[in-house]
PDB file of C-alpha atoms in Angstrom:
ATOM      1  CA  MET S   1       2.034  20.969 -61.826  1.00  0.00           C
ATOM      2  CA  ALA S   2       2.681  23.549 -59.354  1.00  0.00           C
ATOM      3  CA  SER S   3      -0.743  22.867 -57.897  1.00  0.00           C
ATOM      4  CA  ILE S   4       0.068  19.266 -57.618  1.00  0.00           C
ATOM      5  CA  ILE S   5       3.325  19.809 -56.039  1.00  0.00           C
ATOM      6  CA  ILE S   6       1.060  22.109 -53.419  1.00  0.00           C
ATOM      7  CA  ILE S   7      -1.296  19.452 -52.970  1.00  0.00           C
ATOM      8  CA  PHE S   8       1.334  16.550 -52.437  1.00  0.00           C
ATOM      9  CA  GLY S   9       3.029  18.922 -49.945  1.00  0.00           C
ATOM     10  CA  ILE S  10      -0.077  19.350 -48.221  1.00  0.00           C
ATOM     11  CA  ILE S  11      -0.754  15.490 -47.925  1.00  0.00           C
ATOM     12  CA  PHE S  12       3.091  15.061 -46.739  1.00  0.00           C
ATOM     13  CA  LEU S  13       2.662  17.368 -44.003  1.00  0.00           C
ATOM     14  CA  VAL S  14      -0.605  16.255 -42.892  1.00  0.00           C
ATOM     15  CA  LEU S  15       1.217  12.902 -43.005  1.00  0.00           C
ATOM     16  CA  ILE S  16       4.068  13.885 -40.996  1.00  0.00           C
ATOM     17  CA  ILE S  17       1.620  15.641 -38.568  1.00  0.00           C
ATOM     18  CA  ALA S  18      -0.348  12.494 -38.021  1.00  0.00           C
ATOM     19  CA  ILE S  19       2.621  10.202 -37.633  1.00  0.00           C
ATOM     20  CA  ALA S  20       3.887  12.632 -35.143  1.00  0.00           C
ATOM     21  CA  ILE S  21       0.470  12.228 -33.221  1.00  0.00           C
ATOM     22  CA  ALA S  22       0.703   8.686 -33.418  1.00  0.00           C
ATOM     23  CA  GLY S  23       4.402   8.261 -32.264  1.00  0.00           C
ATOM     24  CA  TRP S  24       2.945  10.679 -29.112  1.00  0.00           C
ATOM     25  CA  TYR S  25       0.126   8.671 -28.380  1.00  0.00           C
ATOM     26  CA  ILE S  26       2.136   5.787 -28.313  1.00  0.00           C
ATOM     27  CA  SER S  27       4.878   6.791 -26.411  1.00  0.00           C
ATOM     28  CA  THR S  28       2.817   8.454 -23.983  1.00  0.00           C
ATOM     29  CA  SER S  29       0.517   5.294 -23.634  1.00  0.00           C
ATOM     30  CA  ASN S  30       3.875   3.073 -23.118  1.00  0.00           C
ATOM     31  CA  SER S  31       4.945   5.233 -20.188  1.00  0.00           C
ATOM     32  CA  ILE S  32       1.289   5.017 -18.652  1.00  0.00           C
ATOM     33  CA  ASN S  33       1.538   1.138 -18.725  1.00  0.00           C
ATOM     34  CA  ARG S  34       5.047   1.223 -17.359  1.00  0.00           C
ATOM     35  CA  VAL S  35       3.720   3.529 -14.447  1.00  0.00           C
ATOM     36  CA  LYS S  36       0.949   1.289 -13.980  1.00  0.00           C
ATOM     37  CA  LEU S  37       2.921  -1.739 -13.866  1.00  0.00           C
ATOM     38  CA  LYS S  38       5.128  -0.195 -11.388  1.00  0.00           C
ATOM     39  CA  ILE S  39       2.099   0.473  -9.204  1.00  0.00           C
ATOM     40  CA  ASP S  40       0.980  -3.133  -9.466  1.00  0.00           C
ATOM     41  CA  GLU S  41       4.351  -4.309  -8.113  1.00  0.00           C
ATOM     42  CA  SER S  42       4.383  -1.855  -5.453  1.00  0.00           C
ATOM     43  CA  LEU S  43       0.840  -2.885  -4.410  1.00  0.00           C
ATOM     44  CA  SER S  44       2.115  -6.545  -4.306  1.00  0.00           C
ATOM     45  CA  GLY S  45       4.815  -5.222  -1.773  1.00  0.00           C
ATOM     46  CA  VAL S  46       2.033  -3.768   0.510  1.00  0.00           C
ATOM     47  CA  GLU S  47       0.231  -6.879   0.324  1.00  0.00           C
ATOM     48  CA  ILE S  48       3.275  -8.950   1.260  1.00  0.00           C
ATOM     49  CA  GLN S  49       3.913  -6.717   4.243  1.00  0.00           C
ATOM     50  CA  LEU S  50       0.185  -6.889   5.590  1.00  0.00           C
ATOM     51  CA  ARG S  51      -0.008 -10.658   5.445  1.00  0.00           C
ATOM     52  CA  GLN S  52       3.341 -10.916   7.059  1.00  0.00           C
ATOM     53  CA  ARG S  53       2.214  -8.486   9.837  1.00  0.00           C
ATOM     54  CA  TYR S  54      -1.045 -10.420   9.928  1.00  0.00           C
ATOM     55  CA  ASP S  55       1.208 -13.619  10.614  1.00  0.00           C
ATOM     56  CA  VAL S  56       2.805 -11.964  13.437  1.00  0.00           C
ATOM     57  CA  LEU S  57      -0.498 -10.507  14.801  1.00  0.00           C
ATOM     58  CA  MET S  58      -1.488 -14.245  14.760  1.00  0.00           C
ATOM     59  CA  GLN S  59       1.430 -15.267  16.696  1.00  0.00           C
ATOM     60  CA  GLY S  60       0.608 -12.542  19.265  1.00  0.00           C
ATOM     61  CA  LYS S  61      -2.499 -13.906  19.793  1.00  0.00           C
ATOM     62  CA  LYS S  62      -1.731 -17.073  20.508  1.00  0.00           C
ATOM     63  CA  VAL S  63       1.502 -15.840  23.211  1.00  0.00           C
ATOM     64  CA  ALA S  64      -1.375 -13.660  24.474  1.00  0.00           C
ATOM     65  CA  GLU S  65      -3.906 -15.819  24.814  1.00  0.00           C
ATOM     66  CA  GLN S  66      -1.580 -17.620  27.230  1.00  0.00           C
ATOM     67  CA  TYR S  67      -1.135 -14.754  29.725  1.00  0.00           C
ATOM     68  CA  ALA S  68      -4.682 -12.846  29.373  1.00  0.00           C
ATOM     69  CA  GLN S  69      -7.507 -15.726  28.713  1.00  0.00           C
ATOM     70  CA  HIS S  70      -9.827 -13.313  29.914  1.00  0.00           C
ATOM     71  CA  GLU S  71      -8.973 -10.374  27.791  1.00  0.00           C
ATOM     72  CA  GLN S  72     -11.737 -10.988  25.339  1.00  0.00           C
ATOM     73  CA  ARG S  73     -11.697  -7.559  23.424  1.00  0.00           C
ATOM     74  CA  VAL S  74      -8.148  -7.547  22.361  1.00  0.00           C
ATOM     75  CA  PHE S  75      -8.913 -11.223  20.866  1.00  0.00           C
ATOM     76  CA  GLU S  76     -12.317 -10.219  19.225  1.00  0.00           C
ATOM     77  CA  GLY S  77     -10.039  -7.465  17.451  1.00  0.00           C
ATOM     78  CA  LEU S  78      -7.866 -10.244  16.268  1.00  0.00           C
ATOM     79  CA  ARG S  79     -10.452 -12.723  15.529  1.00  0.00           C
ATOM     80  CA  HIS S  80     -11.752 -10.272  12.949  1.00  0.00           C
ATOM     81  CA  LEU S  81      -8.653  -9.567  11.397  1.00  0.00           C
ATOM     82  CA  THR S  82      -8.845 -11.421   7.739  1.00  0.00           C
ATOM     83  CA  GLN S  83      -6.238 -12.825   4.951  1.00  0.00           C
ATOM     84  CA  ILE S  84      -5.290 -10.065   2.752  1.00  0.00           C
ATOM     85  CA  PRO S  85      -6.954 -11.117  -0.646  1.00  0.00           C
ATOM     86  CA  THR S  86      -4.499 -11.753  -3.579  1.00  0.00           C
ATOM     87  CA  ASN S  87      -4.335  -8.952  -5.901  1.00  0.00           C
ATOM     88  CA  ALA S  88      -6.356  -6.455  -3.280  1.00  0.00           C
ATOM     89  CA  SER S  89      -7.640  -3.096  -4.389  1.00  0.00           C
ATOM     90  CA  VAL S  90      -6.164  -0.268  -2.620  1.00  0.00           C
ATOM     91  CA  ALA S  91      -9.507   0.026  -1.042  1.00  0.00           C
ATOM     92  CA  GLN S  92      -9.030  -3.330   0.629  1.00  0.00           C
ATOM     93  CA  LEU S  93      -5.315  -2.898   1.322  1.00  0.00           C
ATOM     94  CA  ASN S  94      -6.593   0.422   3.454  1.00  0.00           C
ATOM     95  CA  GLU S  95      -9.443  -1.554   5.155  1.00  0.00           C
ATOM     96  CA  ALA S  96      -6.680  -4.521   6.204  1.00  0.00           C
ATOM     97  CA  ALA S  97      -4.110  -1.775   7.307  1.00  0.00           C
ATOM     98  CA  MET S  98      -6.840   0.115   9.623  1.00  0.00           C
ATOM     99  CA  ALA S  99      -7.871  -3.276  11.191  1.00  0.00           C
ATOM    100  CA  GLN S 100      -4.249  -4.393  11.359  1.00  0.00           C
ATOM    101  CA  GLU S 101      -3.333  -0.998  13.144  1.00  0.00           C
ATOM    102  CA  GLN S 102      -6.266  -1.268  15.770  1.00  0.00           C
ATOM    103  CA  ALA S 103      -5.097  -4.744  16.522  1.00  0.00           C
ATOM    104  CA  VAL S 104      -1.277  -3.805  16.985  1.00  0.00           C
ATOM    105  CA  LYS S 105      -2.993  -1.388  19.279  1.00  0.00           C
ATOM    106  CA  GLY S 106      -4.821  -3.340  21.330  1.00  0.00           C
ATOM    107  CA  PHE S 107      -1.873  -5.926  21.202  1.00  0.00           C
ATOM    108  CA  PHE S 108       0.719  -3.155  22.812  1.00  0.00           C
ATOM    109  CA  ALA S 109      -2.032  -2.257  25.244  1.00  0.00           C
ATOM    110  CA  LEU S 110      -2.484  -5.751  26.471  1.00  0.00           C
ATOM    111  CA  GLY S 111       1.249  -5.523  27.224  1.00  0.00           C
ATOM    112  CA  GLU S 112       1.105  -2.628  29.368  1.00  0.00           C
ATOM    113  CA  ALA S 113      -1.818  -4.405  31.171  1.00  0.00           C
ATOM    114  CA  TYR S 114       0.046  -7.621  32.086  1.00  0.00           C
ATOM    115  CA  PRO S 115       3.264  -7.021  33.299  1.00  0.00           C
ATOM    116  CA  GLU S 116       4.351 -10.281  33.287  1.00  0.00           C
ATOM    117  CA  LEU S 117       3.361 -10.554  29.501  1.00  0.00           C
ATOM    118  CA  ARG S 118       5.443  -7.770  28.676  1.00  0.00           C
ATOM    119  CA  SER S 119       8.378  -9.391  30.316  1.00  0.00           C
ATOM    120  CA  ALA S 120       8.068 -12.894  28.378  1.00  0.00           C
ATOM    121  CA  ASP S 121      10.736 -12.817  25.603  1.00  0.00           C
ATOM    122  CA  ILE S 122       8.585 -14.439  23.394  1.00  0.00           C
ATOM    123  CA  PHE S 123       6.219 -11.128  23.512  1.00  0.00           C
ATOM    124  CA  ASN S 124       9.041  -8.771  23.250  1.00  0.00           C
ATOM    125  CA  ASN S 125      10.379 -10.660  20.223  1.00  0.00           C
ATOM    126  CA  LEU S 126       6.707 -10.310  18.633  1.00  0.00           C
ATOM    127  CA  VAL S 127       6.989  -6.395  19.800  1.00  0.00           C
ATOM    128  CA  ASN S 128      10.256  -6.250  17.821  1.00  0.00           C
ATOM    129  CA  GLN S 129       8.872  -8.009  14.656  1.00  0.00           C
ATOM    130  CA  LEU S 130       5.549  -5.831  14.623  1.00  0.00           C
ATOM    131  CA  SER S 131       7.487  -2.757  14.961  1.00  0.00           C
ATOM    132  CA  GLU S 132       9.661  -3.883  12.034  1.00  0.00           C
ATOM    133  CA  GLN S 133       7.097  -5.070   9.816  1.00  0.00           C
ATOM    134  CA  SER S 134       5.257  -1.303  10.573  1.00  0.00           C
ATOM    135  CA  GLN S 135       8.361   0.333   8.798  1.00  0.00           C
ATOM    136  CA  GLN S 136       8.805  -2.125   6.044  1.00  0.00           C
ATOM    137  CA  TYR S 137       4.976  -1.669   5.584  1.00  0.00           C
ATOM    138  CA  SER S 138       5.483   2.348   5.422  1.00  0.00           C
ATOM    139  CA  ALA S 139       8.115   2.175   2.986  1.00  0.00           C
ATOM    140  CA  ALA S 140       6.089  -0.164   0.906  1.00  0.00           C
ATOM    141  CA  ARG S 141       3.284   2.764   1.360  1.00  0.00           C
ATOM    142  CA  ARG S 142       5.537   5.292   0.044  1.00  0.00           C
ATOM    143  CA  ALA S 143       6.813   3.157  -3.037  1.00  0.00           C
ATOM    144  CA  VAL S 144       3.135   2.457  -4.150  1.00  0.00           C
ATOM    145  CA  ASN S 145       2.101   6.224  -3.100  1.00  0.00           C
ATOM    146  CA  GLY S 146       5.065   7.337  -5.385  1.00  0.00           C
ATOM    147  CA  ASN S 147       4.082   5.149  -8.450  1.00  0.00           C
ATOM    148  CA  ILE S 148       0.219   6.382  -7.978  1.00  0.00           C
ATOM    149  CA  THR S 149       1.444  10.164  -7.934  1.00  0.00           C
ATOM    150  CA  LYS S 150       2.975   9.513 -11.190  1.00  0.00           C
ATOM    151  CA  LEU S 151       0.012   8.051 -12.866  1.00  0.00           C
ATOM    152  CA  ASN S 152      -2.160  11.010 -11.337  1.00  0.00           C
ATOM    153  CA  ASN S 153       0.020  13.413 -12.986  1.00  0.00           C
ATOM    154  CA  TYR S 154      -0.518  11.665 -16.093  1.00  0.00           C
ATOM    155  CA  VAL S 155      -4.241  11.627 -15.605  1.00  0.00           C
ATOM    156  CA  VAL S 156      -4.578  15.264 -14.661  1.00  0.00           C
ATOM    157  CA  THR S 157      -2.054  16.838 -17.086  1.00  0.00           C
ATOM    158  CA  PHE S 158      -2.537  17.864 -20.723  1.00  0.00           C
ATOM    159  CA  PRO S 159      -2.103  16.473 -22.973  1.00  0.00           C
ATOM    160  CA  SER S 160      -1.402  13.008 -21.680  1.00  0.00           C
ATOM    161  CA  SER S 161      -4.666  13.091 -19.893  1.00  0.00           C
ATOM    162  CA  ILE S 162      -6.266  12.535 -23.507  1.00  0.00           C
ATOM    163  CA  VAL S 163      -4.043   9.221 -23.459  1.00  0.00           C
ATOM    164  CA  CYS S 164      -5.695   8.442 -20.173  1.00  0.00           C
ATOM    165  CA  GLY S 165      -9.169   9.408 -21.267  1.00  0.00           C
ATOM    166  CA  SER S 166      -8.811   7.220 -23.943  1.00  0.00           C
ATOM    167  CA  LYS S 167      -8.120   4.213 -22.090  1.00  0.00           C
ATOM    168  CA  GLY S 168     -10.389   4.909 -19.210  1.00  0.00           C
ATOM    169  CA  ILE S 169      -7.539   5.399 -16.741  1.00  0.00           C
ATOM    170  CA  THR S 170      -8.745   7.634 -13.655  1.00  0.00           C
ATOM    171  CA  LYS S 171      -6.937   9.155 -10.589  1.00  0.00           C
ATOM    172  CA  MET S 172      -6.115   6.079  -8.049  1.00  0.00           C
ATOM    173  CA  ASP S 173      -7.071   6.700  -4.491  1.00  0.00           C
ATOM    174  CA  TYR S 174      -3.563   6.296  -1.909  1.00  0.00           C
ATOM    175  CA  ILE S 175      -2.722   3.866   0.558  1.00  0.00           C
ATOM    176  CA  HIS S 176      -3.422   5.913   3.698  1.00  0.00           C
ATOM    177  CA  GLU S 177      -0.849   7.030   6.190  1.00  0.00           C
ATOM    178  CA  GLU S 178      -1.403   5.028   9.232  1.00  0.00           C
ATOM    179  CA  ASN S 179      -1.115   6.428  12.554  1.00  0.00           C
ATOM    180  CA  LEU S 180       1.914   5.042  13.914  1.00  0.00           C
ATOM    181  CA  SER S 181       2.991   7.693  16.574  1.00  0.00           C
ATOM    182  CA  GLN S 182       0.859   6.018  19.302  1.00  0.00           C
ATOM    183  CA  ILE S 183       2.216   2.118  18.324  1.00  0.00           C
ATOM    184  CA  GLN S 184       5.781   3.945  18.396  1.00  0.00           C
ATOM    185  CA  ASN S 185       5.504   5.523  21.826  1.00  0.00           C
ATOM    186  CA  ILE S 186       4.145   2.212  23.386  1.00  0.00           C
ATOM    187  CA  ASP S 187       6.833   0.065  21.632  1.00  0.00           C
ATOM    188  CA  MET S 188       9.702   2.148  23.589  1.00  0.00           C
ATOM    189  CA  SER S 189       8.084   1.966  26.437  1.00  0.00           C
ATOM    190  CA  MET S 190       7.985  -2.056  26.100  1.00  0.00           C
ATOM    191  CA  ASN S 191      12.189  -2.163  25.399  1.00  0.00           C
ATOM    192  CA  ILE S 192      12.588  -0.547  29.045  1.00  0.00           C
TER     193      ILE S 192
END
């Protein structure tokens, strides 16, 4: 009789441990899924900001063409900008951001080279829009990178790394920091 009680006790203890492990796994898995949803949501914010900046750059191209028809190198850079694909990957967003950063620099340099363009209200309006878009993009990028950090913490921290490994989740790359110091310096000189 005592051996039956011990066997039931061991079975009960094993069941309790199995239930605790299953509960932990489910809880951790749900937490990771919530972070992944936040990453997807914040990535869409980055996409939106890059699309809006693309639109402003295309408006800037039209304005600049009116003032500087022979400045082909700036237009060449703008011509190679492509729309941001829906549900773009981090790598695609980084690539688009780098291309746009170069286009913004070229746009501001064009304003420096053509004082009559810089004095135009429409150009200054576009400069202000680009400056605002850059700030909004930076905020959206910080949100994405914060969420990616949360996910990466799950990936590299034991025991949550077990759940990530079982779900095939690996560390994610971050949205890269733009070098906006040159843009901001040029932007300040535009508003003189």
